[in-house]
JSON list of C-alpha atoms in Angstrom, two decimals:
[
{"chain": "A", "resi": 45, "resn": "MET", "atom": "CA", "xyz": [106.11, 94.07, 119.03]},
{"chain": "A", "resi": 46, "resn": "ALA", "atom": "CA", "xyz": [108.56, 93.27, 116.25]},
{"chain": "A", "resi": 47, "resn": "THR", "atom": "CA", "xyz": [112.02, 92.07, 117.22]},
{"chain": "A", "resi": 48, "resn": "TRP", "atom": "CA", "xyz": [115.22, 91.59, 115.23]},
{"chain": "A", "resi": 49, "resn": "SER", "atom": "CA", "xyz": [114.29, 87.98, 114.38]},
{"chain": "A", "resi": 50, "resn": "ASN", "atom": "CA", "xyz": [110.68, 88.69, 113.34]},
{"chain": "A", "resi": 51, "resn": "LEU", "atom": "CA", "xyz": [110.40, 88.71, 109.53]},
{"chain": "A", "resi": 52, "resn": "ASN", "atom": "CA", "xyz": [106.65, 88.10, 109.43]},
{"chain": "A", "resi": 53, "resn": "LEU", "atom": "CA", "xyz": [103.64, 90.15, 110.54]},
{"chain": "A", "resi": 54, "resn": "GLN", "atom": "CA", "xyz": [103.34, 90.92, 114.23]},
{"chain": "A", "resi": 55, "resn": "ASN", "atom": "CA", "xyz": [101.08, 88.77, 116.39]},
{"chain": "A", "resi": 56, "resn": "SER", "atom": "CA", "xyz": [97.52, 90.05, 116.23]},
{"chain": "A", "resi": 57, "resn": "ALA", "atom": "CA", "xyz": [95.89, 91.75, 119.21]},
{"chain": "A", "resi": 58, "resn": "SER", "atom": "CA", "xyz": [92.57, 92.51, 117.52]},
{"chain": "A", "resi": 59, "resn": "PRO", "atom": "CA", "xyz": [90.02, 90.64, 115.36]},
{"chain": "A", "resi": 60, "resn": "LEU", "atom": "CA", "xyz": [90.74, 92.97, 112.42]},
{"chain": "A", "resi": 61, "resn": "MET", "atom": "CA", "xyz": [94.44, 92.11, 112.49]},
{"chain": "A", "resi": 62, "resn": "GLU", "atom": "CA", "xyz": [93.54, 88.41, 112.55]},
{"chain": "A", "resi": 63, "resn": "GLN", "atom": "CA", "xyz": [91.50, 88.89, 109.38]},
{"chain": "A", "resi": 64, "resn": "ILE", "atom": "CA", "xyz": [94.35, 90.82, 107.76]},
{"chain": "A", "resi": 65, "resn": "ILE", "atom": "CA", "xyz": [96.76, 87.96, 108.54]},
{"chain": "A", "resi": 66, "resn": "PHE", "atom": "CA", "xyz": [94.27, 85.40, 107.15]},
{"chain": "A", "resi": 67, "resn": "PHE", "atom": "CA", "xyz": [93.96, 87.43, 103.95]},
{"chain": "A", "resi": 68, "resn": "HIS", "atom": "CA", "xyz": [97.74, 87.74, 103.70]},
{"chain": "A", "resi": 69, "resn": "ASP", "atom": "CA", "xyz": [98.16, 83.96, 104.00]},
{"chain": "A", "resi": 70, "resn": "HIS", "atom": "CA", "xyz": [95.30, 83.35, 101.55]},
{"chain": "A", "resi": 71, "resn": "THR", "atom": "CA", "xyz": [96.86, 85.62, 98.92]},
{"chain": "A", "resi": 72, "resn": "LEU", "atom": "CA", "xyz": [100.32, 84.19, 99.53]},
{"chain": "A", "resi": 73, "resn": "ILE", "atom": "CA", "xyz": [99.09, 80.65, 98.85]},
{"chain": "A", "resi": 74, "resn": "ILE", "atom": "CA", "xyz": [97.55, 81.76, 95.55]},
{"chain": "A", "resi": 75, "resn": "LEU", "atom": "CA", "xyz": [100.78, 83.52, 94.53]},
{"chain": "A", "resi": 76, "resn": "LEU", "atom": "CA", "xyz": [102.77, 80.43, 95.45]},
{"chain": "A", "resi": 77, "resn": "MET", "atom": "CA", "xyz": [100.55, 78.23, 93.27]},
{"chain": "A", "resi": 78, "resn": "ILE", "atom": "CA", "xyz": [100.91, 80.65, 90.34]},
{"chain": "A", "resi": 79, "resn": "THR", "atom": "CA", "xyz": [104.69, 80.76, 90.79]},
{"chain": "A", "resi": 80, "resn": "ILE", "atom": "CA", "xyz": [104.93, 76.96, 90.81]},
{"chain": "A", "resi": 81, "resn": "LEU", "atom": "CA", "xyz": [102.72, 76.66, 87.71]},
{"chain": "A", "resi": 82, "resn": "VAL", "atom": "CA", "xyz": [104.65, 79.29, 85.72]},
{"chain": "A", "resi": 83, "resn": "THR", "atom": "CA", "xyz": [108.00, 77.79, 86.78]},
{"chain": "A", "resi": 84, "resn": "TYR", "atom": "CA", "xyz": [106.88, 74.34, 85.66]},
{"chain": "A", "resi": 85, "resn": "LEU", "atom": "CA", "xyz": [105.70, 75.67, 82.29]},
{"chain": "A", "resi": 86, "resn": "MET", "atom": "CA", "xyz": [108.94, 77.58, 81.73]},
{"chain": "A", "resi": 87, "resn": "LEU", "atom": "CA", "xyz": [111.09, 74.57, 82.59]},
{"chain": "A", "resi": 88, "resn": "SER", "atom": "CA", "xyz": [109.02, 72.25, 80.41]},
{"chain": "A", "resi": 89, "resn": "LEU", "atom": "CA", "xyz": [109.32, 74.66, 77.48]},
{"chain": "A", "resi": 90, "resn": "PHE", "atom": "CA", "xyz": [113.03, 75.12, 78.07]},
{"chain": "A", "resi": 91, "resn": "PHE", "atom": "CA", "xyz": [113.82, 71.40, 78.00]},
{"chain": "A", "resi": 92, "resn": "ASN", "atom": "CA", "xyz": [111.26, 70.51, 75.35]},
{"chain": "A", "resi": 93, "resn": "LYS", "atom": "CA", "xyz": [112.89, 69.88, 71.94]},
{"chain": "A", "resi": 94, "resn": "TYR", "atom": "CA", "xyz": [109.71, 69.01, 70.06]},
{"chain": "A", "resi": 95, "resn": "ILE", "atom": "CA", "xyz": [108.05, 71.51, 67.73]},
{"chain": "A", "resi": 96, "resn": "ASN", "atom": "CA", "xyz": [104.57, 71.29, 66.28]},
{"chain": "A", "resi": 97, "resn": "ARG", "atom": "CA", "xyz": [105.04, 72.70, 62.79]},
{"chain": "A", "resi": 98, "resn": "PHE", "atom": "CA", "xyz": [101.28, 72.66, 62.12]},
{"chain": "A", "resi": 99, "resn": "LEU", "atom": "CA", "xyz": [100.43, 74.82, 65.16]},
{"chain": "A", "resi": 100, "resn": "LEU", "atom": "CA", "xyz": [99.38, 78.26, 63.94]},
{"chain": "A", "resi": 101, "resn": "GLU", "atom": "CA", "xyz": [96.90, 79.23, 66.66]},
{"chain": "A", "resi": 102, "resn": "GLU", "atom": "CA", "xyz": [95.27, 77.56, 69.64]},
{"chain": "A", "resi": 103, "resn": "GLN", "atom": "CA", "xyz": [91.90, 78.91, 70.72]},
{"chain": "A", "resi": 104, "resn": "MET", "atom": "CA", "xyz": [91.61, 76.59, 73.73]},
{"chain": "A", "resi": 105, "resn": "ILE", "atom": "CA", "xyz": [94.91, 77.75, 75.26]},
{"chain": "A", "resi": 106, "resn": "GLU", "atom": "CA", "xyz": [93.93, 81.40, 74.88]},
{"chain": "A", "resi": 107, "resn": "LEU", "atom": "CA", "xyz": [90.55, 80.67, 76.43]},
{"chain": "A", "resi": 108, "resn": "ILE", "atom": "CA", "xyz": [92.16, 78.94, 79.41]},
{"chain": "A", "resi": 109, "resn": "TRP", "atom": "CA", "xyz": [94.75, 81.65, 80.09]},
{"chain": "A", "resi": 110, "resn": "THR", "atom": "CA", "xyz": [91.99, 84.28, 79.93]},
{"chain": "A", "resi": 111, "resn": "ILE", "atom": "CA", "xyz": [89.46, 82.54, 82.20]},
{"chain": "A", "resi": 112, "resn": "LEU", "atom": "CA", "xyz": [91.93, 81.14, 84.75]},
{"chain": "A", "resi": 113, "resn": "PRO", "atom": "CA", "xyz": [93.37, 84.55, 85.81]},
{"chain": "A", "resi": 114, "resn": "SER", "atom": "CA", "xyz": [89.81, 85.91, 86.04]},
{"chain": "A", "resi": 115, "resn": "PHE", "atom": "CA", "xyz": [88.87, 83.24, 88.58]},
{"chain": "A", "resi": 116, "resn": "THR", "atom": "CA", "xyz": [92.13, 83.87, 90.41]},
{"chain": "A", "resi": 117, "resn": "LEU", "atom": "CA", "xyz": [91.34, 87.59, 90.72]},
{"chain": "A", "resi": 118, "resn": "ILE", "atom": "CA", "xyz": [87.85, 86.76, 92.00]},
{"chain": "A", "resi": 119, "resn": "PHE", "atom": "CA", "xyz": [89.31, 84.54, 94.74]},
{"chain": "A", "resi": 120, "resn": "ILE", "atom": "CA", "xyz": [91.52, 87.47, 95.79]},
{"chain": "A", "resi": 121, "resn": "ALA", "atom": "CA", "xyz": [88.95, 90.26, 95.37]},
{"chain": "A", "resi": 122, "resn": "LEU", "atom": "CA", "xyz": [86.09, 88.76, 97.41]},
{"chain": "A", "resi": 123, "resn": "PRO", "atom": "CA", "xyz": [88.04, 88.38, 100.69]},
{"chain": "A", "resi": 124, "resn": "SER", "atom": "CA", "xyz": [89.64, 91.77, 100.08]},
{"chain": "A", "resi": 125, "resn": "LEU", "atom": "CA", "xyz": [86.27, 93.53, 99.73]},
{"chain": "A", "resi": 126, "resn": "ARG", "atom": "CA", "xyz": [84.98, 91.76, 102.84]},
{"chain": "A", "resi": 127, "resn": "LEU", "atom": "CA", "xyz": [88.02, 92.96, 104.77]},
{"chain": "A", "resi": 128, "resn": "LEU", "atom": "CA", "xyz": [87.55, 96.55, 103.57]},
{"chain": "A", "resi": 129, "resn": "TYR", "atom": "CA", "xyz": [83.96, 96.57, 104.83]},
{"chain": "A", "resi": 130, "resn": "LEU", "atom": "CA", "xyz": [85.08, 95.15, 108.19]},
{"chain": "A", "resi": 131, "resn": "LEU", "atom": "CA", "xyz": [87.72, 97.88, 108.54]},
{"chain": "A", "resi": 132, "resn": "ASP", "atom": "CA", "xyz": [85.12, 100.62, 107.99]},
{"chain": "A", "resi": 133, "resn": "GLU", "atom": "CA", "xyz": [82.46, 99.14, 110.25]},
{"chain": "A", "resi": 134, "resn": "LEU", "atom": "CA", "xyz": [81.92, 100.96, 113.55]},
{"chain": "A", "resi": 135, "resn": "ASN", "atom": "CA", "xyz": [79.31, 99.77, 116.04]},
{"chain": "A", "resi": 136, "resn": "ASN", "atom": "CA", "xyz": [78.61, 101.69, 119.25]},
{"chain": "A", "resi": 137, "resn": "PRO", "atom": "CA", "xyz": [82.13, 102.68, 120.40]},
{"chain": "A", "resi": 138, "resn": "LEU", "atom": "CA", "xyz": [82.67, 102.77, 124.15]},
{"chain": "A", "resi": 139, "resn": "ILE", "atom": "CA", "xyz": [85.02, 105.76, 124.07]},
{"chain": "A", "resi": 140, "resn": "THR", "atom": "CA", "xyz": [86.42, 108.14, 121.48]},
{"chain": "A", "resi": 141, "resn": "LEU", "atom": "CA", "xyz": [90.13, 108.94, 121.40]},
{"chain": "A", "resi": 142, "resn": "LYS", "atom": "CA", "xyz": [91.47, 111.90, 119.45]},
{"chain": "A", "resi": 143, "resn": "SER", "atom": "CA", "xyz": [95.09, 111.85, 118.31]},
{"chain": "A", "resi": 144, "resn": "ILE", "atom": "CA", "xyz": [96.83, 114.98, 116.99]},
{"chain": "A", "resi": 145, "resn": "GLY", "atom": "CA", "xyz": [100.18, 114.74, 115.23]},
{"chain": "A", "resi": 146, "resn": "HIS", "atom": "CA", "xyz": [102.84, 117.40, 115.73]},
{"chain": "A", "resi": 147, "resn": "GLN", "atom": "CA", "xyz": [106.45, 117.78, 114.70]},
{"chain": "A", "resi": 148, "resn": "TRP", "atom": "CA", "xyz": [107.50, 115.56, 116.42]},
{"chain": "A", "resi": 149, "resn": "TYR", "atom": "CA", "xyz": [105.19, 114.18, 119.09]},
{"chain": "A", "resi": 150, "resn": "TRP", "atom": "CA", "xyz": [101.59, 113.10, 119.55]},
{"chain": "A", "resi": 151, "resn": "SER", "atom": "CA", "xyz": [98.93, 114.70, 121.70]},
{"chain": "A", "resi": 152, "resn": "TYR", "atom": "CA", "xyz": [95.79, 112.88, 122.83]},
{"chain": "A", "resi": 153, "resn": "GLU", "atom": "CA", "xyz": [92.32, 113.88, 123.96]},
{"chain": "A", "resi": 154, "resn": "TYR", "atom": "CA", "xyz": [89.66, 111.64, 125.45]},
{"chain": "A", "resi": 155, "resn": "SER", "atom": "CA", "xyz": [86.60, 113.22, 123.86]},
{"chain": "A", "resi": 156, "resn": "ASP", "atom": "CA", "xyz": [84.17, 111.68, 126.37]},
{"chain": "A", "resi": 157, "resn": "PHE", "atom": "CA", "xyz": [86.03, 113.26, 129.31]},
{"chain": "A", "resi": 158, "resn": "TYR", "atom": "CA", "xyz": [86.43, 117.00, 129.34]},
{"chain": "A", "resi": 159, "resn": "ASP", "atom": "CA", "xyz": [89.71, 117.37, 131.22]},
{"chain": "A", "resi": 160, "resn": "ILE", "atom": "CA", "xyz": [91.78, 114.41, 129.98]},
{"chain": "A", "resi": 161, "resn": "GLN", "atom": "CA", "xyz": [94.33, 115.48, 127.42]},
{"chain": "A", "resi": 162, "resn": "PHE", "atom": "CA", "xyz": [98.09, 115.13, 127.33]},
{"chain": "A", "resi": 163, "resn": "ASP", "atom": "CA", "xyz": [101.17, 115.15, 125.11]},
{"chain": "A", "resi": 164, "resn": "SER", "atom": "CA", "xyz": [103.16, 111.98, 124.46]},
{"chain": "A", "resi": 165, "resn": "TYR", "atom": "CA", "xyz": [106.90, 112.45, 123.91]},
{"chain": "A", "resi": 166, "resn": "MET", "atom": "CA", "xyz": [109.49, 109.79, 123.26]},
{"chain": "A", "resi": 167, "resn": "ILE", "atom": "CA", "xyz": [111.76, 108.98, 126.20]},
{"chain": "A", "resi": 168, "resn": "GLN", "atom": "CA", "xyz": [115.21, 110.02, 125.02]},
{"chain": "A", "resi": 169, "resn": "SER", "atom": "CA", "xyz": [117.22, 107.44, 126.97]},
{"chain": "A", "resi": 170, "resn": "PRO", "atom": "CA", "xyz": [115.75, 104.57, 128.97]},
{"chain": "A", "resi": 171, "resn": "GLU", "atom": "CA", "xyz": [116.12, 105.11, 132.71]},
{"chain": "A", "resi": 172, "resn": "ASN", "atom": "CA", "xyz": [115.92, 101.37, 133.33]},
{"chain": "A", "resi": 173, "resn": "LYS", "atom": "CA", "xyz": [116.66, 98.28, 131.28]},
{"chain": "A", "resi": 174, "resn": "ASN", "atom": "CA", "xyz": [112.97, 97.32, 130.96]},
{"chain": "A", "resi": 175, "resn": "ASN", "atom": "CA", "xyz": [112.18, 100.15, 128.56]},
{"chain": "A", "resi": 176, "resn": "PHE", "atom": "CA", "xyz": [112.64, 99.93, 124.81]},
{"chain": "A", "resi": 177, "resn": "ARG", "atom": "CA", "xyz": [114.99, 102.39, 123.18]},
{"chain": "A", "resi": 178, "resn": "LEU", "atom": "CA", "xyz": [113.29, 104.85, 120.78]},
{"chain": "A", "resi": 179, "resn": "LEU", "atom": "CA", "xyz": [109.88, 103.24, 121.42]},
{"chain": "A", "resi": 180, "resn": "ASP", "atom": "CA", "xyz": [108.78, 104.19, 124.94]},
{"chain": "A", "resi": 181, "resn": "VAL", "atom": "CA", "xyz": [106.97, 107.43, 125.74]},
{"chain": "A", "resi": 182, "resn": "ASP", "atom": "CA", "xyz": [106.43, 109.45, 128.89]},
{"chain": "A", "resi": 183, "resn": "ASN", "atom": "CA", "xyz": [102.61, 109.28, 128.70]},
{"chain": "A", "resi": 184, "resn": "ARG", "atom": "CA", "xyz": [101.04, 106.06, 127.43]},
{"chain": "A", "resi": 185, "resn": "VAL", "atom": "CA", "xyz": [97.51, 105.86, 126.05]},
{"chain": "A", "resi": 186, "resn": "ALA", "atom": "CA", "xyz": [95.33, 103.69, 128.28]},
{"chain": "A", "resi": 187, "resn": "ILE", "atom": "CA", "xyz": [92.57, 101.78, 126.48]},
{"chain": "A", "resi": 188, "resn": "PRO", "atom": "CA", "xyz": [90.03, 99.30, 127.94]},
{"chain": "A", "resi": 189, "resn": "MET", "atom": "CA", "xyz": [90.29, 95.89, 126.29]},
{"chain": "A", "resi": 190, "resn": "ASN", "atom": "CA", "xyz": [87.34, 93.95, 124.83]},
{"chain": "A", "resi": 191, "resn": "ASN", "atom": "CA", "xyz": [85.61, 97.20, 123.87]},
{"chain": "A", "resi": 192, "resn": "GLN", "atom": "CA", "xyz": [85.11, 99.01, 120.59]},
{"chain": "A", "resi": 193, "resn": "ILE", "atom": "CA", "xyz": [87.27, 102.14, 120.41]},
{"chain": "A", "resi": 194, "resn": "ARG", "atom": "CA", "xyz": [86.87, 104.98, 117.92]},
{"chain": "A", "resi": 195, "resn": "ILE", "atom": "CA", "xyz": [89.90, 107.11, 117.13]},
{"chain": "A", "resi": 196, "resn": "LEU", "atom": "CA", "xyz": [89.91, 110.48, 115.40]},
{"chain": "A", "resi": 197, "resn": "VAL", "atom": "CA", "xyz": [93.22, 111.49, 113.85]},
{"chain": "A", "resi": 198, "resn": "THR", "atom": "CA", "xyz": [94.42, 114.86, 112.59]},
{"chain": "A", "resi": 199, "resn": "ALA", "atom": "CA", "xyz": [97.60, 116.96, 112.49]},
{"chain": "A", "resi": 200, "resn": "THR", "atom": "CA", "xyz": [98.62, 120.55, 113.09]},
{"chain": "A", "resi": 201, "resn": "ASP", "atom": "CA", "xyz": [101.53, 120.99, 110.68]},
{"chain": "A", "resi": 202, "resn": "VAL", "atom": "CA", "xyz": [102.39, 118.26, 108.14]},
{"chain": "A", "resi": 203, "resn": "ILE", "atom": "CA", "xyz": [101.04, 114.83, 107.24]},
{"chain": "A", "resi": 204, "resn": "HIS", "atom": "CA", "xyz": [101.68, 112.13, 109.85]},
{"chain": "A", "resi": 205, "resn": "SER", "atom": "CA", "xyz": [100.40, 108.56, 110.10]},
{"chain": "A", "resi": 206, "resn": "TRP", "atom": "CA", "xyz": [99.12, 106.94, 113.31]},
{"chain": "A", "resi": 207, "resn": "THR", "atom": "CA", "xyz": [100.06, 103.25, 113.10]},
{"chain": "A", "resi": 208, "resn": "ILE", "atom": "CA", "xyz": [99.87, 100.26, 115.46]},
{"chain": "A", "resi": 209, "resn": "PRO", "atom": "CA", "xyz": [100.84, 97.13, 113.45]},
{"chain": "A", "resi": 210, "resn": "SER", "atom": "CA", "xyz": [99.61, 94.54, 115.97]},
{"chain": "A", "resi": 211, "resn": "LEU", "atom": "CA", "xyz": [96.15, 96.15, 115.95]},
{"chain": "A", "resi": 212, "resn": "GLY", "atom": "CA", "xyz": [95.96, 96.47, 112.18]},
{"chain": "A", "resi": 213, "resn": "VAL", "atom": "CA", "xyz": [95.54, 100.26, 112.43]},
{"chain": "A", "resi": 214, "resn": "LYS", "atom": "CA", "xyz": [97.17, 102.70, 110.02]},
{"chain": "A", "resi": 215, "resn": "ILE", "atom": "CA", "xyz": [95.49, 106.04, 109.41]},
{"chain": "A", "resi": 216, "resn": "ASP", "atom": "CA", "xyz": [96.87, 109.29, 108.01]},
{"chain": "A", "resi": 217, "resn": "ALA", "atom": "CA", "xyz": [96.86, 112.46, 110.08]},
{"chain": "A", "resi": 218, "resn": "ASN", "atom": "CA", "xyz": [96.20, 115.31, 107.63]},
{"chain": "A", "resi": 219, "resn": "PRO", "atom": "CA", "xyz": [96.22, 118.99, 108.66]},
{"chain": "A", "resi": 220, "resn": "GLY", "atom": "CA", "xyz": [92.73, 120.47, 108.50]},
{"chain": "A", "resi": 221, "resn": "ARG", "atom": "CA", "xyz": [91.06, 117.08, 108.14]},
{"chain": "A", "resi": 222, "resn": "LEU", "atom": "CA", "xyz": [89.65, 114.65, 110.71]},
{"chain": "A", "resi": 223, "resn": "ASN", "atom": "CA", "xyz": [90.06, 110.97, 109.80]},
{"chain": "A", "resi": 224, "resn": "GLN", "atom": "CA", "xyz": [88.30, 108.20, 111.68]},
{"chain": "A", "resi": 225, "resn": "THR", "atom": "CA", "xyz": [88.87, 104.52, 112.27]},
{"chain": "A", "resi": 226, "resn": "ASN", "atom": "CA", "xyz": [88.18, 101.95, 114.98]},
{"chain": "A", "resi": 227, "resn": "PHE", "atom": "CA", "xyz": [89.83, 99.01, 116.69]},
{"chain": "A", "resi": 228, "resn": "PHE", "atom": "CA", "xyz": [89.03, 96.33, 119.25]},
{"chain": "A", "resi": 229, "resn": "ILE", "atom": "CA", "xyz": [91.80, 95.02, 121.53]},
{"chain": "A", "resi": 230, "resn": "ASN", "atom": "CA", "xyz": [91.09, 91.48, 122.68]},
{"chain": "A", "resi": 231, "resn": "ARG", "atom": "CA", "xyz": [93.98, 90.96, 125.10]},
{"chain": "A", "resi": 232, "resn": "PRO", "atom": "CA", "xyz": [95.91, 92.99, 127.68]},
{"chain": "A", "resi": 233, "resn": "GLY", "atom": "CA", "xyz": [99.37, 94.25, 126.88]},
{"chain": "A", "resi": 234, "resn": "ILE", "atom": "CA", "xyz": [101.49, 97.13, 125.66]},
{"chain": "A", "resi": 235, "resn": "PHE", "atom": "CA", "xyz": [101.48, 97.73, 121.92]},
{"chain": "A", "resi": 236, "resn": "TYR", "atom": "CA", "xyz": [103.99, 99.88, 120.09]},
{"chain": "A", "resi": 237, "resn": "GLY", "atom": "CA", "xyz": [103.77, 101.82, 116.86]},
{"chain": "A", "resi": 238, "resn": "GLN", "atom": "CA", "xyz": [105.44, 104.69, 115.06]},
{"chain": "A", "resi": 239, "resn": "CYS", "atom": "CA", "xyz": [104.60, 107.46, 112.63]},
{"chain": "A", "resi": 240, "resn": "SER", "atom": "CA", "xyz": [104.48, 105.85, 109.18]},
{"chain": "A", "resi": 241, "resn": "GLU", "atom": "CA", "xyz": [104.56, 108.99, 107.03]},
{"chain": "A", "resi": 242, "resn": "ILE", "atom": "CA", "xyz": [107.84, 110.85, 106.52]},
{"chain": "A", "resi": 243, "resn": "CYS", "atom": "CA", "xyz": [107.16, 114.11, 108.34]},
{"chain": "A", "resi": 244, "resn": "GLY", "atom": "CA", "xyz": [110.56, 115.75, 108.76]},
{"chain": "A", "resi": 245, "resn": "ALA", "atom": "CA", "xyz": [113.91, 115.40, 110.46]},
{"chain": "A", "resi": 246, "resn": "ASN", "atom": "CA", "xyz": [112.63, 113.69, 113.63]},
{"chain": "A", "resi": 247, "resn": "HIS", "atom": "CA", "xyz": [110.11, 111.46, 111.89]},
{"chain": "A", "resi": 248, "resn": "SER", "atom": "CA", "xyz": [111.62, 108.36, 113.52]},
{"chain": "A", "resi": 249, "resn": "PHE", "atom": "CA", "xyz": [111.33, 109.81, 117.02]},
{"chain": "A", "resi": 250, "resn": "MET", "atom": "CA", "xyz": [107.58, 110.06, 117.59]},
{"chain": "A", "resi": 251, "resn": "PRO", "atom": "CA", "xyz": [106.49, 106.57, 118.74]},
{"chain": "A", "resi": 252, "resn": "ILE", "atom": "CA", "xyz": [103.00, 105.48, 119.79]},
{"chain": "A", "resi": 253, "resn": "VAL", "atom": "CA", "xyz": [102.34, 103.33, 122.86]},
{"chain": "A", "resi": 254, "resn": "ILE", "atom": "CA", "xyz": [98.95, 101.81, 123.68]},
{"chain": "A", "resi": 255, "resn": "GLU", "atom": "CA", "xyz": [98.43, 100.11, 127.05]},
{"chain": "A", "resi": 256, "resn": "SER", "atom": "CA", "xyz": [95.47, 97.72, 127.04]},
{"chain": "A", "resi": 257, "resn": "ILE", "atom": "CA", "xyz": [93.93, 97.23, 130.50]},
{"chain": "A", "resi": 258, "resn": "ASN", "atom": "CA", "xyz": [90.67, 95.86, 131.86]},
{"chain": "A", "resi": 259, "resn": "ILE", "atom": "CA", "xyz": [87.70, 98.17, 132.29]},
{"chain": "A", "resi": 260, "resn": "LYS", "atom": "CA", "xyz": [88.01, 98.38, 136.09]},
{"chain": "A", "resi": 261, "resn": "ASN", "atom": "CA", "xyz": [91.62, 99.58, 135.93]},
{"chain": "A", "resi": 262, "resn": "PHE", "atom": "CA", "xyz": [90.67, 101.98, 133.15]},
{"chain": "A", "resi": 263, "resn": "ILE", "atom": "CA", "xyz": [87.97, 103.57, 135.34]},
{"chain": "A", "resi": 264, "resn": "ASN", "atom": "CA", "xyz": [90.49, 103.90, 138.19]},
{"chain": "A", "resi": 265, "resn": "TRP", "atom": "CA", "xyz": [92.95, 105.51, 135.75]},
{"chain": "A", "resi": 266, "resn": "ILE", "atom": "CA", "xyz": [90.28, 107.98, 134.66]},
{"chain": "A", "resi": 267, "resn": "ASN", "atom": "CA", "xyz": [89.44, 108.85, 138.27]},
{"chain": "A", "resi": 268, "resn": "ASN", "atom": "CA", "xyz": [93.09, 109.31, 139.22]},
{"chain": "A", "resi": 269, "resn": "TYR", "atom": "CA", "xyz": [93.76, 111.45, 136.16]},
{"chain": "A", "resi": 270, "resn": "SER", "atom": "CA", "xyz": [90.76, 113.66, 136.87]}
]
């Protein structure tokens, strides 16, 4: 999760988030190179006192500053398109989780199990010092790690947004519409998120908590819940 000293992206817990971080770094390097080049040109022009009085037009310069940005956009667009296809790809999900946004809490249904559904409310005040203020919930979502998970997201009242930054998941919850995405958690842990669409007065008080566990503990959790 993000702490007060974390100014960068959160550590990835899924292959998709790793690809997003790689793309972020790739684009940042290109922007840094452009910034250095433009800064150098501006400084050289600022301190240059020489004037070419015969220079009326320069076809080569115009050709270069037309072709060079085109190649730059290609180097950004190709990884971006690859990442978009990876985000939409869904191969044989193990389970399907349905998330429903309300003002101001989330409710969950495990579509593969008939009787597993619950509401997830934020814990108002931590009962012990190990909980995080304004981030912990009374019912966490248990997910088996190292498995493909499909999530269906909708809402009952206004637009919400189901977001887990460390998993690279951000999907809108629209009333009357069922949106779908997928994720793959590659390590155990507890991952926090929040609603990322302003949905009313208590928008900041509907957190999301995913608990990643191994498949054996997940089966035991299912059996105990049933």
